[in-house]
Structure formats: structure tokens, C-alpha cells
């Protein structure tokens, strides 16, 4: 039964499709938005539309950014000979928050999901190979920092197998990151430690 007006129902429905938002949260958010001053709602809508339009993948590391090359790839202060491979831009953000990493990244935008048949063409792995092909500057180390979930491990193993013949040093972030751990929820100290104690594969 439709208790609310169609407009409110539409809003609740749209919000409910966002990750982590159940029916109750969607309802709460919808009423919050409806009670916000008009100019705040206009601003929110504008920010959403602009972000969606402008944000794209960095042409080097594939992170989400709003410039052709993201600020990290464009920075001359970063060590471009070390590439940390992460699953998502939020993982990159988690490592940036530690302030302990000065290399650059490669964002796969996902993992292999062997159980669902999701293969390397569905993540940004080719782009990583292309970077290694160009090898400019000389890439000294690739740090595999995919999550320690089944799919994260499968992805790390796959990448190792593929790039090992190139003779580049490949390391995996150490345990301390709990099994099945989602990088973004792990505190900065644990994350720094996992990076410090990375092991060579
Ligand atoms: Zn980049």
C-alpha cells in the first residue's frame, strides 16, 4: 500500500537502492531531505550531478578522479617506481590516510571472482600490464594490497603469476589485515604495519 505521496515513495525507492541503505534508512533520509531548506537540496542535487558527470578514471592508475591524470600520478614528490595495487579508490584513500606510503597506486576497480566467472578482462589489469610495459620510470616493486578475502587472494595470485616473469619485485601486504578484512575498515596503524611487514612473493 502506498502510504505516502508518489513523490515521497519515489525518493524512498531511489535511496533504498544505494548500498547499505535499507527501507528504514531510506525512509529516514527521504524525510530528512524533504525537510531540508530548498537551497540545500538544490546544492545536493547539483553536487551529485556534477560528480557523476566529471568523475572519470585516471588514465594512468585507474582511480576515480576528475582530471585526466589524478593528483597522485601527477605528483613529482611521489615515488613512481613503486606501485601499490588495490581493489578500489576507497582502499587507496585508506592508505593515503596512513600518511606512510609515498609510492603510486594501481586501482583494479574490482577483483577476480572465480566463483562467478569474473575474469581479468573485467578489472583494470590490462592497464597495469601496460604500465609495466612502458616501464617508465623503472618500476622496482609492485605491492599487492588486495583484500585478504578469497577473491582478493585469487586476484593477488593471478597478478603474481602474470607479472612475475618480468623480474619485478612483487610483495604482498602482511597479515594483520584480518582474513576477509575490508581495507577501508581497518585502522591506520594496522594498515601501516601490514605495509611495513609486506613479504616478497
Ligand atoms: Zn592516477
PDB file of N, CA, C and O in Angstrom, residues 52-117:
ATOM      1  N   UNK A  52      28.954  12.963 -10.841  1.00  0.00           N
ATOM      2  CA  UNK A  52      28.741  11.856 -11.786  1.00  0.00           C
ATOM      3  C   UNK A  52      29.268  12.201 -13.180  1.00  0.00           C
ATOM      4  O   UNK A  52      29.855  11.366 -13.857  1.00  0.00           O
ATOM      5  N   UNK A  53      29.071  13.431 -13.593  1.00  0.00           N
ATOM      6  CA  UNK A  53      29.481  13.851 -14.932  1.00  0.00           C
ATOM      7  C   UNK A  53      30.986  13.986 -15.065  1.00  0.00           C
ATOM      8  O   UNK A  53      31.587  13.614 -16.058  1.00  0.00           O
ATOM      9  N   UNK A  54      31.614  14.585 -14.045  1.00  0.00           N
ATOM     10  CA  UNK A  54      33.026  14.947 -14.159  1.00  0.00           C
ATOM     11  C   UNK A  54      33.982  13.838 -13.771  1.00  0.00           C
ATOM     12  O   UNK A  54      35.128  13.823 -14.198  1.00  0.00           O
ATOM     13  N   UNK A  55      33.523  12.949 -12.897  1.00  0.00           N
ATOM     14  CA  UNK A  55      34.464  11.963 -12.387  1.00  0.00           C
ATOM     15  C   UNK A  55      34.729  10.890 -13.436  1.00  0.00           C
ATOM     16  O   UNK A  55      33.839  10.433 -14.118  1.00  0.00           O
ATOM     17  N   UNK A  56      35.995  10.563 -13.587  1.00  0.00           N
ATOM     18  CA  UNK A  56      36.393   9.538 -14.545  1.00  0.00           C
ATOM     19  C   UNK A  56      37.565   8.756 -13.968  1.00  0.00           C
ATOM     20  O   UNK A  56      37.994   9.009 -12.851  1.00  0.00           O
ATOM     21  N   UNK A  57      38.083   7.823 -14.751  1.00  0.00           N
ATOM     22  CA  UNK A  57      39.223   7.044 -14.284  1.00  0.00           C
ATOM     23  C   UNK A  57      40.515   7.720 -14.707  1.00  0.00           C
ATOM     24  O   UNK A  57      40.639   8.164 -15.850  1.00  0.00           O
ATOM     25  N   UNK A  58      41.467   7.780 -13.793  1.00  0.00           N
ATOM     26  CA  UNK A  58      42.794   8.325 -14.117  1.00  0.00           C
ATOM     27  C   UNK A  58      43.380   7.491 -15.257  1.00  0.00           C
ATOM     28  O   UNK A  58      43.303   6.262 -15.237  1.00  0.00           O
ATOM     29  N   UNK A  59      43.966   8.162 -16.241  1.00  0.00           N
ATOM     30  CA  UNK A  59      44.461   7.428 -17.409  1.00  0.00           C
ATOM     31  C   UNK A  59      45.723   6.631 -17.084  1.00  0.00           C
ATOM     32  O   UNK A  59      46.166   5.817 -17.882  1.00  0.00           O
ATOM     33  N   UNK A  60      46.296   6.856 -15.901  1.00  0.00           N
ATOM     34  CA  UNK A  60      47.474   6.079 -15.516  1.00  0.00           C
ATOM     35  C   UNK A  60      47.094   4.964 -14.537  1.00  0.00           C
ATOM     36  O   UNK A  60      47.280   3.785 -14.816  1.00  0.00           O
ATOM     37  N   UNK A  61      46.504   5.335 -13.389  1.00  0.00           N
ATOM     38  CA  UNK A  61      46.307   4.343 -12.330  1.00  0.00           C
ATOM     39  C   UNK A  61      44.876   3.837 -12.204  1.00  0.00           C
ATOM     40  O   UNK A  61      44.606   2.949 -11.405  1.00  0.00           O
ATOM     41  N   UNK A  62      43.958   4.428 -12.977  1.00  0.00           N
ATOM     42  CA  UNK A  62      42.555   3.987 -12.994  1.00  0.00           C
ATOM     43  C   UNK A  62      41.778   4.306 -11.716  1.00  0.00           C
ATOM     44  O   UNK A  62      40.706   3.736 -11.495  1.00  0.00           O
ATOM     45  N   UNK A  63      42.290   5.191 -10.882  1.00  0.00           N
ATOM     46  CA  UNK A  63      41.486   5.594  -9.732  1.00  0.00           C
ATOM     47  C   UNK A  63      40.424   6.581 -10.218  1.00  0.00           C
ATOM     48  O   UNK A  63      40.514   7.120 -11.317  1.00  0.00           O
ATOM     49  N   UNK A  64      39.415   6.797  -9.396  1.00  0.00           N
ATOM     50  CA  UNK A  64      38.396   7.779  -9.752  1.00  0.00           C
ATOM     51  C   UNK A  64      38.944   9.169  -9.472  1.00  0.00           C
ATOM     52  O   UNK A  64      39.492   9.427  -8.406  1.00  0.00           O
ATOM     53  N   UNK A  65      38.803  10.044 -10.439  1.00  0.00           N
ATOM     54  CA  UNK A  65      39.344  11.391 -10.304  1.00  0.00           C
ATOM     55  C   UNK A  65      38.557  12.309 -11.223  1.00  0.00           C
ATOM     56  O   UNK A  65      37.706  11.833 -11.978  1.00  0.00           O
ATOM     57  N   UNK A  66      38.817  13.609 -11.163  1.00  0.00           N
ATOM     58  CA  UNK A  66      38.108  14.471 -12.104  1.00  0.00           C
ATOM     59  C   UNK A  66      39.063  15.170 -13.069  1.00  0.00           C
ATOM     60  O   UNK A  66      38.716  16.117 -13.753  1.00  0.00           O
ATOM     61  N   UNK A  67      40.289  14.657 -13.120  1.00  0.00           N
ATOM     62  CA  UNK A  67      41.248  15.178 -14.094  1.00  0.00           C
ATOM     63  C   UNK A  67      41.772  14.001 -14.920  1.00  0.00           C
ATOM     64  O   UNK A  67      41.615  12.852 -14.509  1.00  0.00           O
ATOM     65  N   UNK A  68      42.373  14.290 -16.046  1.00  0.00           N
ATOM     66  CA  UNK A  68      42.896  13.224 -16.920  1.00  0.00           C
ATOM     67  C   UNK A  68      43.864  12.316 -16.137  1.00  0.00           C
ATOM     68  O   UNK A  68      43.791  11.102 -16.210  1.00  0.00           O
ATOM     69  N   UNK A  69      44.764  12.971 -15.407  1.00  0.00           N
ATOM     70  CA  UNK A  69      45.707  12.236 -14.560  1.00  0.00           C
ATOM     71  C   UNK A  69      45.467  12.675 -13.119  1.00  0.00           C
ATOM     72  O   UNK A  69      45.397  13.875 -12.842  1.00  0.00           O
ATOM     73  N   UNK A  70      45.328  11.711 -12.211  1.00  0.00           N
ATOM     74  CA  UNK A  70      44.974  12.048 -10.827  1.00  0.00           C
ATOM     75  C   UNK A  70      46.139  12.775 -10.133  1.00  0.00           C
ATOM     76  O   UNK A  70      47.280  12.705 -10.590  1.00  0.00           O
ATOM     77  N   UNK A  71      45.868  13.465  -9.020  1.00  0.00           N
ATOM     78  CA  UNK A  71      46.919  14.229  -8.339  1.00  0.00           C
ATOM     79  C   UNK A  71      48.107  13.375  -7.892  1.00  0.00           C
ATOM     80  O   UNK A  71      49.244  13.853  -7.902  1.00  0.00           O
ATOM     81  N   UNK A  72      47.867  12.117  -7.540  1.00  0.00           N
ATOM     82  CA  UNK A  72      48.975  11.265  -7.083  1.00  0.00           C
ATOM     83  C   UNK A  72      49.886  10.916  -8.268  1.00  0.00           C
ATOM     84  O   UNK A  72      51.105  11.045  -8.187  1.00  0.00           O
ATOM     85  N   UNK A  73      49.291  10.510  -9.378  1.00  0.00           N
ATOM     86  CA  UNK A  73      50.108  10.175 -10.564  1.00  0.00           C
ATOM     87  C   UNK A  73      50.821  11.413 -11.104  1.00  0.00           C
ATOM     88  O   UNK A  73      51.907  11.302 -11.670  1.00  0.00           O
ATOM     89  N   UNK A  74      50.203  12.571 -10.936  1.00  0.00           N
ATOM     90  CA  UNK A  74      50.798  13.789 -11.479  1.00  0.00           C
ATOM     91  C   UNK A  74      51.897  14.346 -10.565  1.00  0.00           C
ATOM     92  O   UNK A  74      52.688  15.189 -10.981  1.00  0.00           O
ATOM     93  N   UNK A  75      51.964  13.868  -9.329  1.00  0.00           N
ATOM     94  CA  UNK A  75      52.903  14.452  -8.361  1.00  0.00           C
ATOM     95  C   UNK A  75      54.340  14.001  -8.602  1.00  0.00           C
ATOM     96  O   UNK A  75      54.620  12.812  -8.774  1.00  0.00           O
ATOM     97  N   UNK A  76      55.248  14.961  -8.585  1.00  0.00           N
ATOM     98  CA  UNK A  76      56.666  14.624  -8.747  1.00  0.00           C
ATOM     99  C   UNK A  76      57.277  14.235  -7.404  1.00  0.00           C
ATOM    100  O   UNK A  76      58.407  13.762  -7.329  1.00  0.00           O
ATOM    101  N   UNK A  77      56.500  14.455  -6.325  1.00  0.00           N
ATOM    102  CA  UNK A  77      57.020  14.115  -4.992  1.00  0.00           C
ATOM    103  C   UNK A  77      56.802  12.635  -4.658  1.00  0.00           C
ATOM    104  O   UNK A  77      57.332  12.134  -3.679  1.00  0.00           O
ATOM    105  N   UNK A  78      55.999  11.955  -5.479  1.00  0.00           N
ATOM    106  CA  UNK A  78      55.733  10.554  -5.192  1.00  0.00           C
ATOM    107  C   UNK A  78      56.790   9.670  -5.866  1.00  0.00           C
ATOM    108  O   UNK A  78      57.371  10.050  -6.881  1.00  0.00           O
ATOM    109  N   UNK A  79      56.998   8.506  -5.259  1.00  0.00           N
ATOM    110  CA  UNK A  79      57.956   7.553  -5.810  1.00  0.00           C
ATOM    111  C   UNK A  79      57.240   6.703  -6.872  1.00  0.00           C
ATOM    112  O   UNK A  79      56.484   5.790  -6.554  1.00  0.00           O
ATOM    113  N   UNK A  80      57.509   7.020  -8.130  1.00  0.00           N
ATOM    114  CA  UNK A  80      56.807   6.346  -9.221  1.00  0.00           C
ATOM    115  C   UNK A  80      57.379   4.969  -9.557  1.00  0.00           C
ATOM    116  O   UNK A  80      56.914   4.322 -10.481  1.00  0.00           O
ATOM    117  N   UNK A  81      58.388   4.535  -8.804  1.00  0.00           N
ATOM    118  CA  UNK A  81      58.960   3.218  -9.088  1.00  0.00           C
ATOM    119  C   UNK A  81      58.288   2.131  -8.234  1.00  0.00           C
ATOM    120  O   UNK A  81      58.581   0.957  -8.385  1.00  0.00           O
ATOM    121  N   UNK A  82      57.396   2.538  -7.339  1.00  0.00           N
ATOM    122  CA  UNK A  82      56.670   1.570  -6.514  1.00  0.00           C
ATOM    123  C   UNK A  82      55.179   1.719  -6.771  1.00  0.00           C
ATOM    124  O   UNK A  82      54.623   2.807  -6.612  1.00  0.00           O
ATOM    125  N   UNK A  83      54.552   0.632  -7.180  1.00  0.00           N
ATOM    126  CA  UNK A  83      53.116   0.673  -7.474  1.00  0.00           C
ATOM    127  C   UNK A  83      52.380  -0.233  -6.488  1.00  0.00           C
ATOM    128  O   UNK A  83      52.691  -1.425  -6.382  1.00  0.00           O
ATOM    129  N   UNK A  84      51.438   0.324  -5.769  1.00  0.00           N
ATOM    130  CA  UNK A  84      50.611  -0.495  -4.892  1.00  0.00           C
ATOM    131  C   UNK A  84      49.283  -0.794  -5.592  1.00  0.00           C
ATOM    132  O   UNK A  84      48.573   0.107  -5.999  1.00  0.00           O
ATOM    133  N   UNK A  85      48.995  -2.070  -5.717  1.00  0.00           N
ATOM    134  CA  UNK A  85      47.770  -2.482  -6.403  1.00  0.00           C
ATOM    135  C   UNK A  85      46.657  -2.671  -5.377  1.00  0.00           C
ATOM    136  O   UNK A  85      46.787  -3.460  -4.435  1.00  0.00           O
ATOM    137  N   UNK A  86      45.581  -1.901  -5.526  1.00  0.00           N
ATOM    138  CA  UNK A  86      44.433  -2.018  -4.611  1.00  0.00           C
ATOM    139  C   UNK A  86      43.167  -2.307  -5.426  1.00  0.00           C
ATOM    140  O   UNK A  86      43.161  -2.182  -6.645  1.00  0.00           O
ATOM    141  N   UNK A  87      42.121  -2.677  -4.698  1.00  0.00           N
ATOM    142  CA  UNK A  87      40.875  -3.030  -5.397  1.00  0.00           C
ATOM    143  C   UNK A  87      40.090  -1.794  -5.836  1.00  0.00           C
ATOM    144  O   UNK A  87      39.619  -1.715  -6.953  1.00  0.00           O
ATOM    145  N   UNK A  88      39.931  -0.856  -4.884  1.00  0.00           N
ATOM    146  CA  UNK A  88      39.057   0.286  -5.169  1.00  0.00           C
ATOM    147  C   UNK A  88      39.685   1.608  -4.721  1.00  0.00           C
ATOM    148  O   UNK A  88      40.604   1.604  -3.907  1.00  0.00           O
ATOM    149  N   UNK A  89      39.127   2.687  -5.223  1.00  0.00           N
ATOM    150  CA  UNK A  89      39.598   4.015  -4.833  1.00  0.00           C
ATOM    151  C   UNK A  89      39.495   4.210  -3.315  1.00  0.00           C
ATOM    152  O   UNK A  89      40.352   4.841  -2.710  1.00  0.00           O
ATOM    153  N   UNK A  90      38.493   3.615  -2.676  1.00  0.00           N
ATOM    154  CA  UNK A  90      38.363   3.759  -1.220  1.00  0.00           C
ATOM    155  C   UNK A  90      39.543   3.111  -0.489  1.00  0.00           C
ATOM    156  O   UNK A  90      39.920   3.532   0.606  1.00  0.00           O
ATOM    157  N   UNK A  91      40.140   2.072  -1.091  1.00  0.00           N
ATOM    158  CA  UNK A  91      41.318   1.434  -0.480  1.00  0.00           C
ATOM    159  C   UNK A  91      42.533   2.350  -0.597  1.00  0.00           C
ATOM    160  O   UNK A  91      43.340   2.463   0.326  1.00  0.00           O
ATOM    161  N   UNK A  92      42.641   2.987  -1.758  1.00  0.00           N
ATOM    162  CA  UNK A  92      43.702   3.985  -1.954  1.00  0.00           C
ATOM    163  C   UNK A  92      43.561   5.071  -0.876  1.00  0.00           C
ATOM    164  O   UNK A  92      44.532   5.457  -0.231  1.00  0.00           O
ATOM    165  N   UNK A  93      42.334   5.499  -0.659  1.00  0.00           N
ATOM    166  CA  UNK A  93      42.080   6.546   0.346  1.00  0.00           C
ATOM    167  C   UNK A  93      42.509   6.070   1.732  1.00  0.00           C
ATOM    168  O   UNK A  93      43.092   6.834   2.505  1.00  0.00           O
ATOM    169  N   UNK A  94      42.263   4.789   2.037  1.00  0.00           N
ATOM    170  CA  UNK A  94      42.635   4.244   3.344  1.00  0.00           C
ATOM    171  C   UNK A  94      44.156   4.300   3.528  1.00  0.00           C
ATOM    172  O   UNK A  94      44.651   4.691   4.586  1.00  0.00           O
ATOM    173  N   UNK A  95      44.917   3.952   2.478  1.00  0.00           N
ATOM    174  CA  UNK A  95      46.377   4.007   2.576  1.00  0.00           C
ATOM    175  C   UNK A  95      46.894   5.439   2.622  1.00  0.00           C
ATOM    176  O   UNK A  95      47.869   5.740   3.308  1.00  0.00           O
ATOM    177  N   UNK A  96      46.230   6.312   1.906  1.00  0.00           N
ATOM    178  CA  UNK A  96      46.645   7.713   1.935  1.00  0.00           C
ATOM    179  C   UNK A  96      46.489   8.286   3.337  1.00  0.00           C
ATOM    180  O   UNK A  96      47.299   9.081   3.796  1.00  0.00           O
ATOM    181  N   UNK A  97      45.441   7.851   4.031  1.00  0.00           N
ATOM    182  CA  UNK A  97      45.190   8.352   5.395  1.00  0.00           C
ATOM    183  C   UNK A  97      46.304   7.965   6.358  1.00  0.00           C
ATOM    184  O   UNK A  97      46.533   8.654   7.338  1.00  0.00           O
ATOM    185  N   UNK A  98      46.990   6.852   6.089  1.00  0.00           N
ATOM    186  CA  UNK A  98      48.072   6.459   6.989  1.00  0.00           C
ATOM    187  C   UNK A  98      49.245   7.438   6.864  1.00  0.00           C
ATOM    188  O   UNK A  98      50.028   7.588   7.793  1.00  0.00           O
ATOM    189  N   UNK A  99      49.377   8.076   5.726  1.00  0.00           N
ATOM    190  CA  UNK A  99      50.481   9.013   5.518  1.00  0.00           C
ATOM    191  C   UNK A  99      51.833   8.320   5.438  1.00  0.00           C
ATOM    192  O   UNK A  99      52.879   8.969   5.447  1.00  0.00           O
ATOM    193  N   UNK A 100      51.829   6.987   5.357  1.00  0.00           N
ATOM    194  CA  UNK A 100      53.079   6.223   5.417  1.00  0.00           C
ATOM    195  C   UNK A 100      53.542   5.737   4.051  1.00  0.00           C
ATOM    196  O   UNK A 100      54.580   5.110   3.937  1.00  0.00           O
ATOM    197  N   UNK A 101      52.746   5.993   3.027  1.00  0.00           N
ATOM    198  CA  UNK A 101      53.077   5.438   1.727  1.00  0.00           C
ATOM    199  C   UNK A 101      53.327   6.569   0.743  1.00  0.00           C
ATOM    200  O   UNK A 101      52.505   7.465   0.594  1.00  0.00           O
ATOM    201  N   UNK A 102      54.466   6.503   0.075  1.00  0.00           N
ATOM    202  CA  UNK A 102      54.819   7.592  -0.839  1.00  0.00           C
ATOM    203  C   UNK A 102      54.912   7.154  -2.297  1.00  0.00           C
ATOM    204  O   UNK A 102      55.291   7.926  -3.170  1.00  0.00           O
ATOM    205  N   UNK A 103      54.579   5.878  -2.555  1.00  0.00           N
ATOM    206  CA  UNK A 103      54.606   5.403  -3.936  1.00  0.00           C
ATOM    207  C   UNK A 103      53.339   5.814  -4.669  1.00  0.00           C
ATOM    208  O   UNK A 103      52.611   6.703  -4.220  1.00  0.00           O
ATOM    209  N   UNK A 104      53.096   5.159  -5.790  1.00  0.00           N
ATOM    210  CA  UNK A 104      51.868   5.416  -6.542  1.00  0.00           C
ATOM    211  C   UNK A 104      50.987   4.161  -6.463  1.00  0.00           C
ATOM    212  O   UNK A 104      51.362   3.172  -5.837  1.00  0.00           O
ATOM    213  N   UNK A 105      49.825   4.228  -7.080  1.00  0.00           N
ATOM    214  CA  UNK A 105      48.861   3.131  -6.968  1.00  0.00           C
ATOM    215  C   UNK A 105      48.465   2.588  -8.335  1.00  0.00           C
ATOM    216  O   UNK A 105      48.690   3.222  -9.365  1.00  0.00           O
ATOM    217  N   UNK A 106      47.827   1.427  -8.289  1.00  0.00           N
ATOM    218  CA  UNK A 106      47.038   0.991  -9.435  1.00  0.00           C
ATOM    219  C   UNK A 106      45.724   0.455  -8.883  1.00  0.00           C
ATOM    220  O   UNK A 106      45.727  -0.422  -8.011  1.00  0.00           O
ATOM    221  N   UNK A 107      44.627   1.001  -9.370  1.00  0.00           N
ATOM    222  CA  UNK A 107      43.322   0.634  -8.819  1.00  0.00           C
ATOM    223  C   UNK A 107      42.608  -0.301  -9.800  1.00  0.00           C
ATOM    224  O   UNK A 107      42.284   0.091 -10.924  1.00  0.00           O
ATOM    225  N   UNK A 108      42.400  -1.519  -9.364  1.00  0.00           N
ATOM    226  CA  UNK A 108      41.824  -2.532 -10.261  1.00  0.00           C
ATOM    227  C   UNK A 108      40.341  -2.318 -10.534  1.00  0.00           C
ATOM    228  O   UNK A 108      39.807  -2.842 -11.500  1.00  0.00           O
ATOM    229  N   UNK A 109      39.690  -1.555  -9.656  1.00  0.00           N
ATOM    230  CA  UNK A 109      38.240  -1.367  -9.755  1.00  0.00           C
ATOM    231  C   UNK A 109      37.519  -2.706  -9.670  1.00  0.00           C
ATOM    232  O   UNK A 109      36.583  -2.978 -10.414  1.00  0.00           O
ATOM    233  N   UNK A 110      37.959  -3.528  -8.741  1.00  0.00           N
ATOM    234  CA  UNK A 110      37.304  -4.811  -8.510  1.00  0.00           C
ATOM    235  C   UNK A 110      38.317  -5.915  -8.297  1.00  0.00           C
ATOM    236  O   UNK A 110      39.508  -5.650  -8.144  1.00  0.00           O
ATOM    237  N   UNK A 111      37.830  -7.136  -8.248  1.00  0.00           N
ATOM    238  CA  UNK A 111      38.710  -8.294  -8.129  1.00  0.00           C
ATOM    239  C   UNK A 111      38.206  -9.353  -9.094  1.00  0.00           C
ATOM    240  O   UNK A 111      37.100  -9.252  -9.606  1.00  0.00           O
ATOM    241  N   UNK A 112      39.029 -10.345  -9.295  1.00  0.00           N
ATOM    242  CA  UNK A 112      38.538 -11.529  -9.990  1.00  0.00           C
ATOM    243  C   UNK A 112      37.522 -12.166  -9.044  1.00  0.00           C
ATOM    244  O   UNK A 112      37.692 -12.108  -7.827  1.00  0.00           O
ATOM    245  N   UNK A 113      36.483 -12.739  -9.591  1.00  0.00           N
ATOM    246  CA  UNK A 113      35.543 -13.506  -8.766  1.00  0.00           C
ATOM    247  C   UNK A 113      35.398 -14.868  -9.446  1.00  0.00           C
ATOM    248  O   UNK A 113      34.483 -15.084 -10.238  1.00  0.00           O
ATOM    249  N   UNK A 114      36.354 -15.777  -9.133  1.00  0.00           N
ATOM    250  CA  UNK A 114      36.366 -17.058  -9.837  1.00  0.00           C
ATOM    251  C   UNK A 114      35.024 -17.804  -9.729  1.00  0.00           C
ATOM    252  O   UNK A 114      34.576 -18.413 -10.698  1.00  0.00           O
ATOM    253  N   UNK A 115      34.378 -17.697  -8.559  1.00  0.00           N
ATOM    254  CA  UNK A 115      33.113 -18.436  -8.364  1.00  0.00           C
ATOM    255  C   UNK A 115      32.003 -17.926  -9.280  1.00  0.00           C
ATOM    256  O   UNK A 115      31.034 -18.624  -9.545  1.00  0.00           O
ATOM    257  N   UNK A 116      32.135 -16.679  -9.738  1.00  0.00           N
ATOM    258  CA  UNK A 116      31.097 -16.116 -10.613  1.00  0.00           C
ATOM    259  C   UNK A 116      31.590 -15.978 -12.052  1.00  0.00           C
ATOM    260  O   UNK A 116      30.916 -15.379 -12.880  1.00  0.00           O
ATOM    261  N   UNK A 117      32.800 -16.493 -12.289  1.00  0.00           N
ATOM    262  CA  UNK A 117      33.347 -16.417 -13.638  1.00  0.00           C
ATOM    263  C   UNK A 117      33.805 -15.022 -14.036  1.00  0.00           C
ATOM    264  O   UNK A 117      33.950 -14.721 -15.217  1.00  0.00           O
TER     265      UNK A 117
END
